[in-house]
Structure formats: structure tokens, C-alpha cells
CSV table of C-alpha atoms and ligand atoms in Angstrom, one decimal:
chain,number,residue,atom,x,y,z
A,21,MET,CA,120.5,87.9,84.1
A,22,ASN,CA,119.1,91.4,83.5
A,23,ASP,CA,115.3,91.0,83.4
A,24,LYS,CA,114.8,94.7,82.9
A,25,ILE,CA,112.9,95.8,79.8
A,26,PRO,CA,115.4,97.1,77.2
A,27,LEU,CA,114.6,100.7,76.1
A,28,LEU,CA,116.0,102.4,73.0
A,29,ILE,CA,115.1,106.1,72.8
A,30,ASP,CA,115.3,108.2,69.6
A,31,THR,CA,115.3,111.8,70.7
A,32,ASP,CA,116.0,115.4,69.7
A,33,PRO,CA,116.9,117.0,73.1
A,34,GLY,CA,115.2,119.5,73.6
A,35,VAL,CA,113.9,120.4,77.1
A,36,ASP,CA,110.9,118.1,77.2
A,37,ASP,CA,113.0,115.2,75.8
A,38,ALA,CA,115.4,115.8,78.7
A,39,LEU,CA,112.6,115.3,81.2
A,40,ALA,CA,111.5,112.2,79.4
A,41,LEU,CA,115.0,110.8,79.6
A,42,LEU,CA,115.2,111.6,83.3
A,43,LEU,CA,112.0,109.6,83.7
A,44,ALA,CA,113.5,106.7,81.9
A,45,PHE,CA,116.7,106.8,83.8
A,46,ASP,CA,114.7,106.8,87.1
A,47,ASP,CA,112.6,103.8,86.3
A,48,THR,CA,113.9,100.5,87.8
A,49,ASN,CA,112.0,98.2,85.5
A,50,HIS,CA,113.7,99.5,82.3
A,51,ASP,CA,117.2,99.6,81.0
A,52,VAL,CA,118.1,102.4,78.6
A,53,VAL,CA,120.3,100.6,76.2
A,54,GLY,CA,121.0,103.6,73.9
A,55,LEU,CA,120.0,107.0,72.8
A,56,THR,CA,119.8,107.6,69.1
A,57,ILE,CA,119.8,111.3,68.3
A,58,ALA,CA,117.8,113.2,65.7
A,59,ALA,CA,117.9,116.7,64.5
A,60,GLY,CA,114.6,118.5,65.2
A,61,ASN,CA,114.2,120.9,68.1
A,62,VAL,CA,117.7,122.2,67.2
A,63,GLY,CA,120.5,121.0,64.9
A,64,LEU,CA,122.2,117.7,65.4
A,65,ARG,CA,125.4,119.1,66.8
A,66,HIS,CA,123.4,120.5,69.7
A,67,THR,CA,121.0,117.6,70.2
A,68,VAL,CA,124.0,115.2,70.5
A,69,ALA,CA,125.8,117.5,72.9
A,70,ASN,CA,122.6,117.9,75.0
A,71,ALA,CA,122.1,114.1,75.2
A,72,LEU,CA,125.7,113.6,76.3
A,73,LYS,CA,125.4,116.4,78.9
A,74,LEU,CA,122.1,115.1,80.4
A,75,CYS,CA,123.6,111.6,80.7
A,76,GLU,CA,126.6,113.1,82.5
A,77,VAL,CA,124.4,115.1,84.9
A,78,ALA,CA,122.3,112.1,85.6
A,79,GLY,CA,125.3,109.9,86.1
A,80,ARG,CA,124.5,107.5,83.2
A,81,GLU,CA,126.9,106.0,80.7
A,82,VAL,CA,124.3,105.3,78.1
A,83,PRO,CA,125.7,105.1,74.6
A,84,VAL,CA,124.7,108.0,72.4
A,85,TYR,CA,124.5,107.6,68.6
A,86,ALA,CA,124.3,110.5,66.2
A,87,GLY,CA,121.8,110.2,63.4
A,88,SER,CA,120.7,112.2,60.4
A,89,PRO,CA,121.4,116.0,60.5
A,90,SER,CA,118.4,116.7,58.3
A,91,PRO,CA,115.0,115.4,57.3
A,92,LEU,CA,114.8,112.8,54.5
A,93,LEU,CA,113.7,115.1,51.7
A,94,HIS,CA,112.7,118.6,52.6
A,95,ALA,CA,114.2,121.1,55.1
A,96,ALA,CA,112.0,122.2,57.9
A,97,PRO,CA,112.2,124.9,60.6
A,98,ASP,CA,113.6,124.0,64.1
A,99,ALA,CA,112.1,124.8,67.5
A,100,ALA,CA,114.9,126.9,68.9
A,101,TYR,CA,112.4,129.6,69.7
A,102,VAL,CA,110.9,127.2,72.3
A,103,HIS,CA,114.0,125.4,73.6
A,104,GLY,CA,116.8,128.0,73.1
A,105,ASN,CA,119.3,128.2,70.3
A,106,ASP,CA,121.3,125.3,71.8
A,107,GLY,CA,118.1,123.3,72.7
A,108,PHE,CA,118.9,123.5,76.4
A,109,GLY,CA,117.9,127.0,77.4
A,110,ASP,CA,121.2,128.6,76.3
A,111,ILE,CA,122.8,128.3,79.8
A,112,ASP,CA,126.3,127.8,78.3
A,113,TYR,CA,126.9,124.6,80.2
A,114,THR,CA,130.3,122.9,80.2
A,115,PRO,CA,130.2,120.2,77.5
A,116,ALA,CA,130.1,116.6,78.6
A,117,ALA,CA,133.5,114.8,78.8
A,118,ARG,CA,132.1,111.8,76.8
A,119,SER,CA,131.7,111.7,73.0
A,120,ALA,CA,129.1,110.0,70.9
A,121,GLU,CA,129.7,106.6,69.5
A,122,ALA,CA,131.1,106.2,66.0
A,123,GLU,CA,128.1,104.0,64.9
A,124,HIS,CA,125.3,105.8,63.0
A,125,ALA,CA,122.0,105.9,64.8
A,126,ALA,CA,120.2,104.0,62.1
A,127,LEU,CA,122.7,101.2,62.3
A,128,ALA,CA,122.6,101.2,66.1
A,129,ILE,CA,118.8,100.8,66.0
A,130,LEU,CA,119.1,97.8,63.8
A,131,ARG,CA,122.0,96.2,65.8
A,132,LEU,CA,120.2,96.7,69.1
A,133,SER,CA,117.0,95.3,67.7
A,134,HIS,CA,118.9,92.1,67.1
A,135,VAL,CA,120.6,92.1,70.5
A,136,HIS,CA,117.2,92.6,72.2
A,137,ALA,CA,115.1,90.9,69.6
A,138,GLY,CA,111.5,90.5,70.8
A,139,LYS,CA,112.0,92.5,74.0
A,140,LEU,CA,113.1,95.9,72.8
A,141,VAL,CA,110.8,98.9,73.4
A,142,LEU,CA,111.6,101.6,70.9
A,143,VAL,CA,110.6,105.1,71.8
A,144,ALA,CA,110.6,108.1,69.4
A,145,LEU,CA,110.5,111.5,71.0
A,146,GLY,CA,111.6,113.5,67.9
A,147,PRO,CA,111.2,113.5,64.1
A,148,LEU,CA,111.3,109.9,62.8
A,149,THR,CA,114.2,110.3,60.3
A,150,ASN,CA,116.6,107.8,62.0
A,151,ILE,CA,113.9,105.1,62.4
A,152,ALA,CA,112.8,105.6,58.7
A,153,LEU,CA,116.5,105.2,57.6
A,154,ALA,CA,116.7,102.0,59.7
A,155,LEU,CA,113.6,100.7,58.1
A,156,LYS,CA,114.9,101.4,54.6
A,157,LEU,CA,118.1,99.5,55.5
A,158,ASP,CA,116.1,96.6,57.0
A,159,PRO,CA,112.3,96.4,56.6
A,160,THR,CA,112.2,93.5,59.1
A,161,LEU,CA,112.9,95.8,62.1
A,162,PRO,CA,109.3,95.9,63.4
A,163,ALA,CA,109.3,92.1,63.9
A,164,ARG,CA,112.0,92.4,66.5
A,165,VAL,CA,110.4,95.4,68.4
A,166,ALA,CA,108.1,94.4,71.3
A,167,ARG,CA,106.5,97.9,71.4
A,168,PHE,CA,107.0,101.1,69.5
A,169,VAL,CA,105.8,104.4,71.1
A,170,ALA,CA,106.0,107.7,69.2
A,171,MET,CA,105.4,111.2,70.4
A,172,SER,CA,103.9,112.5,67.2
A,173,GLY,CA,101.0,114.1,65.5
A,174,ALA,CA,97.7,115.9,66.4
A,175,VAL,CA,94.9,113.4,66.0
A,176,THR,CA,92.1,115.9,65.5
A,177,GLY,CA,94.2,118.5,63.7
A,178,HIS,CA,95.1,120.9,66.5
A,179,GLY,CA,98.7,121.3,65.7
A,180,ASN,CA,101.4,123.3,67.4
A,181,ILE,CA,103.9,124.1,64.6
A,182,THR,CA,101.1,124.8,62.0
A,183,PRO,CA,97.3,124.9,62.5
A,184,SER,CA,97.1,121.3,61.5
A,185,ALA,CA,100.5,119.6,62.3
A,186,GLU,CA,102.6,118.8,65.3
A,187,PHE,CA,106.3,119.5,65.2
A,188,ASN,CA,107.8,116.0,65.1
A,189,ALA,CA,105.5,114.9,62.3
A,190,TYR,CA,105.9,118.2,60.4
A,191,PHE,CA,109.7,118.2,60.6
A,192,ASP,CA,109.9,115.0,58.5
A,193,PRO,CA,106.5,113.8,57.3
A,194,GLU,CA,108.1,111.5,54.7
A,195,ALA,CA,110.0,109.7,57.5
A,196,ALA,CA,106.7,109.5,59.5
A,197,LYS,CA,104.9,108.0,56.6
A,198,ILE,CA,107.6,105.3,56.2
A,199,VAL,CA,107.5,104.5,59.9
A,200,PHE,CA,103.7,104.6,60.3
A,201,ASP,CA,103.3,102.3,57.3
A,202,ALA,CA,105.9,99.8,58.5
A,203,PHE,CA,104.7,99.0,62.0
A,204,PRO,CA,101.5,96.9,62.1
A,205,GLN,CA,100.6,98.7,65.3
A,206,PHE,CA,102.3,101.4,67.4
A,207,ASP,CA,101.4,103.6,70.3
A,208,LEU,CA,100.9,107.3,69.6
A,209,SER,CA,101.1,110.0,72.3
A,210,ASP,CA,100.1,113.1,70.3
A,211,TRP,CA,100.1,116.9,71.0
A,212,GLU,CA,96.5,117.0,71.9
A,213,ALA,CA,97.0,114.4,74.7
A,214,THR,CA,99.9,116.6,75.8
A,215,VAL,CA,97.7,119.7,76.1
A,216,ALA,CA,95.1,117.7,78.0
A,217,HIS,CA,97.7,116.5,80.5
A,218,GLY,CA,99.6,119.8,81.3
A,219,LEU,CA,101.9,120.2,84.3
A,220,PRO,CA,101.2,123.0,86.7
A,221,HIS,CA,104.1,125.4,86.4
A,222,ASP,CA,104.4,126.1,90.1
A,223,ALA,CA,104.4,122.4,91.0
A,224,VAL,CA,107.0,121.5,88.5
A,225,LEU,CA,109.2,124.3,89.7
A,226,GLY,CA,108.9,123.2,93.3
A,227,TRP,CA,110.0,119.6,92.3
A,228,MET,CA,113.0,121.0,90.4
A,229,GLN,CA,114.1,123.3,93.3
A,230,SER,CA,114.0,120.4,95.8
A,231,GLY,CA,115.8,118.0,93.5
A,232,GLY,CA,119.6,118.4,94.1
A,233,GLU,CA,122.0,118.6,91.1
A,234,VAL,CA,119.6,117.0,88.6
A,235,GLY,CA,116.7,119.3,89.6
A,236,ARG,CA,118.9,122.4,89.6
A,237,PHE,CA,120.3,121.5,86.1
A,238,TYR,CA,116.8,120.8,84.8
A,239,GLU,CA,115.5,124.0,86.3
A,240,ALA,CA,118.2,126.0,84.5
A,241,ILE,CA,117.9,124.4,81.1
A,242,SER,CA,114.0,124.5,81.2
A,243,ARG,CA,113.7,128.1,82.5
A,244,LYS,CA,113.6,129.7,79.0
A,245,THR,CA,110.9,127.3,77.6
A,246,ARG,CA,108.9,127.4,80.8
A,247,GLU,CA,108.8,131.2,80.7
A,248,TRP,CA,107.9,131.1,77.0
A,249,SER,CA,105.1,128.6,77.7
A,250,ALA,CA,103.8,130.6,80.7
A,251,ASP,CA,103.6,133.7,78.5
A,252,ARG,CA,101.7,132.0,75.7
A,253,ARG,CA,100.0,128.9,77.0
A,254,GLY,CA,98.7,129.7,80.5
A,255,ASP,CA,99.1,128.0,83.9
A,256,ASP,CA,100.1,124.5,82.6
A,257,TRP,CA,103.4,123.5,81.0
A,258,HIS,CA,102.9,121.1,78.0
A,259,CYS,CA,105.7,118.5,78.2
A,260,ALA,CA,105.0,116.3,75.2
A,261,ASP,CA,107.9,113.8,75.6
A,262,ALA,CA,107.4,113.3,79.3
A,263,LEU,CA,103.8,112.2,78.8
A,264,ALA,CA,104.9,109.8,76.0
A,265,MET,CA,107.6,108.4,78.3
A,266,ALA,CA,105.3,108.0,81.2
A,267,TRP,CA,103.0,105.8,79.0
A,268,VAL,CA,106.1,103.8,78.0
A,269,LEU,CA,107.1,103.2,81.6
A,270,GLU,CA,103.7,102.8,83.1
A,271,PRO,CA,101.3,101.6,80.4
A,272,ASP,CA,98.5,100.6,82.9
A,273,ALA,CA,98.2,104.3,84.0
A,274,ALA,CA,96.5,104.9,80.6
A,275,ILE,CA,92.8,105.4,81.3
A,276,GLU,CA,91.6,105.6,77.7
A,277,VAL,CA,93.2,104.5,74.4
A,278,GLU,CA,91.5,104.5,71.0
A,279,THR,CA,92.8,102.3,68.2
A,280,ARG,CA,92.2,103.6,64.7
A,281,PRO,CA,93.8,103.9,61.2
A,282,LEU,CA,96.2,106.8,61.0
A,283,ASP,CA,98.0,108.3,58.0
A,284,ILE,CA,100.0,111.5,57.4
A,285,VAL,CA,99.7,114.2,54.7
A,286,LEU,CA,102.8,114.8,52.6
A,287,GLU,CA,101.5,117.3,50.1
A,288,HIS,CA,103.1,120.8,50.5
A,289,GLY,CA,100.5,123.2,51.7
A,290,PRO,CA,98.4,124.0,54.8
A,291,ALA,CA,97.9,120.3,55.7
A,292,ARG,CA,101.5,119.1,55.3
A,293,GLY,CA,102.5,116.9,58.2
A,294,ALA,CA,98.9,116.6,59.5
A,295,THR,CA,98.1,113.2,61.1
A,296,VAL,CA,94.8,112.1,59.7
A,297,VAL,CA,92.8,109.5,61.8
A,298,ASP,CA,89.9,107.6,60.2
A,299,TRP,CA,87.7,107.8,63.3
A,300,GLN,CA,84.8,106.2,61.5
A,301,ARG,CA,86.9,103.6,59.8
A,302,GLN,CA,85.5,104.8,56.4
A,303,LEU,CA,88.5,103.7,54.3
A,304,GLY,CA,88.7,100.1,55.5
A,305,ARG,CA,92.4,100.4,56.4
A,306,PRO,CA,93.9,98.5,59.4
A,307,ASP,CA,93.9,100.1,62.9
A,308,ASN,CA,97.6,100.8,63.0
A,309,ALA,CA,97.7,103.5,65.8
A,310,ARG,CA,96.8,103.0,69.5
A,311,ILE,CA,96.1,106.6,70.4
A,312,LEU,CA,96.5,107.8,74.0
A,313,MET,CA,93.4,109.7,75.0
A,314,ARG,CA,93.5,109.9,78.8
A,315,TYR,CA,96.3,109.1,81.3
A,316,ASP,CA,96.3,109.1,85.1
A,317,ALA,CA,97.5,112.6,85.9
A,318,ALA,CA,98.4,111.8,89.5
A,319,ARG,CA,100.6,108.9,88.5
A,320,PHE,CA,102.1,111.1,85.7
A,321,HIS,CA,103.0,113.9,88.2
A,322,ALA,CA,104.3,111.5,90.8
A,323,ARG,CA,106.7,110.0,88.3
A,324,ILE,CA,108.0,113.4,87.3
A,325,ARG,CA,108.4,114.5,90.9
A,326,ARG,CA,110.4,111.3,91.7
A,327,ALA,CA,112.6,111.7,88.6
A,328,LEU,CA,113.5,115.3,89.5
A,329,THR,CA,114.1,114.6,93.2
A,330,PRO,CA,116.0,111.3,93.1
B,29,LIG,O1,105.5,118.8,69.4
B,29,LIG,C1,106.2,118.4,70.5
B,29,LIG,C2,107.4,117.6,70.1
B,29,LIG,O2,108.3,118.4,69.2
B,29,LIG,C3,108.3,117.2,71.3
B,29,LIG,O3,108.9,116.0,71.0
B,29,LIG,C4,109.3,118.3,71.3
B,29,LIG,O4,110.5,117.9,71.9
B,29,LIG,C5,109.5,118.6,69.9
B,29,LIG,O5,110.5,117.6,69.4
B,30,LIG,CA1,111.3,115.8,71.2
């Protein structure tokens, strides 16, 4: 009997997604039962190929399911300027031998929610398009999910893709609205928490360089985005998906969490994709978001070091 916690990860790899996946693969208490792939950082063709390649480098046969190639309603810019045109630092790696499954990501999410009903931990590391599609097909999905954790948003409006919005929320705000309204409560690791828990560039590089094939591959695919980050954001590297995954895997390392009502702006304009938190509970809406405010940095760093130097 496998008493590990089943983990289903929706992701748009992406360099920080890749580190989050390595954390999940390294954890002995969780079983990654599938990767559902979104478009976001780069196009779906690349994010699927990147997920397959990372599994191959990590020696994992996790099923990979391709999802929607575009947001639900409105096109949005990608983040190739951060991750490279192929999303993995443009190192021209040899494609993985394995292919994605034939099943669509949205259908895989629903099927796996039944297979692991009541135990499944669903993690979203990219735009929420696939999860929104799954909810439109079957609104009962949340009842079968034990915990839903999303890397999304900027809870006091300090965005990274626009002044007020974070990339995952901004790429498909209609999908985020569907998802945030569907789950009675969910865990949110936002961009501002990411910035508050930066990784020292020199430490991370040291971990990669002492990490064998996995470390060397990760050093190569992350070089472009780390250099971009060092040029623009200073001494720490902001690895959003890794922080979200650390919280998934080690919830008791969260030092401070605030639960509040959260909504998202859909109107086109300077606030589109902004995640609005009712900090004073003025509107009387339910507290749907458990917001990560502080996480144990030492435990976060130790987990990354271990995943990069298996
Ligand atoms: O804003 C950071 C998020 O957008 C991360 O998930 C990163 O991979 C990108 O998808
Ligand atoms: Ca991501």
C-alpha cells in the first residue's frame, strides 16, 4: 500500500518550475502522479518538451499531459525574455525519448482526482487555464482535492509582469477567477512572498555545481535566467515555483500565513490580472485564500540543496 501523498502538478516549465519539480521528485513523502502542462512561460510545445526532458534527467517516468495552448479568452505575452525562447535557457538539449500521454490535461486532472479522491494535493505553478477547464467540465473537482496550492498573484499589488499583476494571474485572469471562485479555500504563494524569500545566487550555483548530472543540467538551463535576474534584481534569485513547492512539501515550515478574501481583476487596463485581497474584510466575502507571508528560509534552502545534490 503506497501511503505517500499523491501530488498532481500543473506547470509551465520554465526554469523555476523545473526546480519545483526537482523538489517534488526528491521528497519521499509525496508521489508525483502526473504533470499537466500549461502554456505560459513559453508556448505549449516547449513546456511539454521541457517537462519530459526534466523527467528524463531526473530519472522519473511521471506521466505528462499536454493542456491548453492558450488562455481561455485573451492572448497574453509569454516570459521567454526570462526563461529563454524554449523556456529552458536555449541550451539546445536532446529531446527526451518519451512522449506526452494522449489524454488532455483537463481530463487527466479530473480522472486523477477520482483515483486519489480525498488525498490528492493539486499544485498550480503556471497559469490556471487547465484547472479552469477541468472545473468547467466537472464543478465537483474541489470536493475530491485534499489541498490546492497555487503560485499566483501579488497580494499587495507589487506585480512582476505589470506594476499590479503577477505573471501566472495575468496570463489568464479569467481562468484564475474561475479557479479562485471554485475552491472554498486554497493556499496561495504569491510573487511578494517569492521576493521576500530570495535565494542567494552564489549559494544556489554552488549547490548546482556539486550536484552531479541533475545539478549540471539545472545549472545549464537556469544560467540565462539567473544572469538576467542578477543584472536586474540584485544578489538574490527569485524562484517563485520553488517556494510554492517547498510549502506544499513541508507545510509546517510556514512561519506566518494570513487567511483573507481574494479576488482578481478582469477588466482590461492597468489593473488587469491584479489579485485584490480584502485585508480589512470590508466586503463580507469568505476567506478563500490562505496567503503565505513568511517561510523558514533555512528549511527552504536545505530542501533545494538536497534536491540539486541527490
Ligand atoms: O510570476 C512567477 C510565475 O510565472 C512562475 O510560476 C514562473 O514560472 C512564471 O510561470
Ligand atoms: Ca511557472
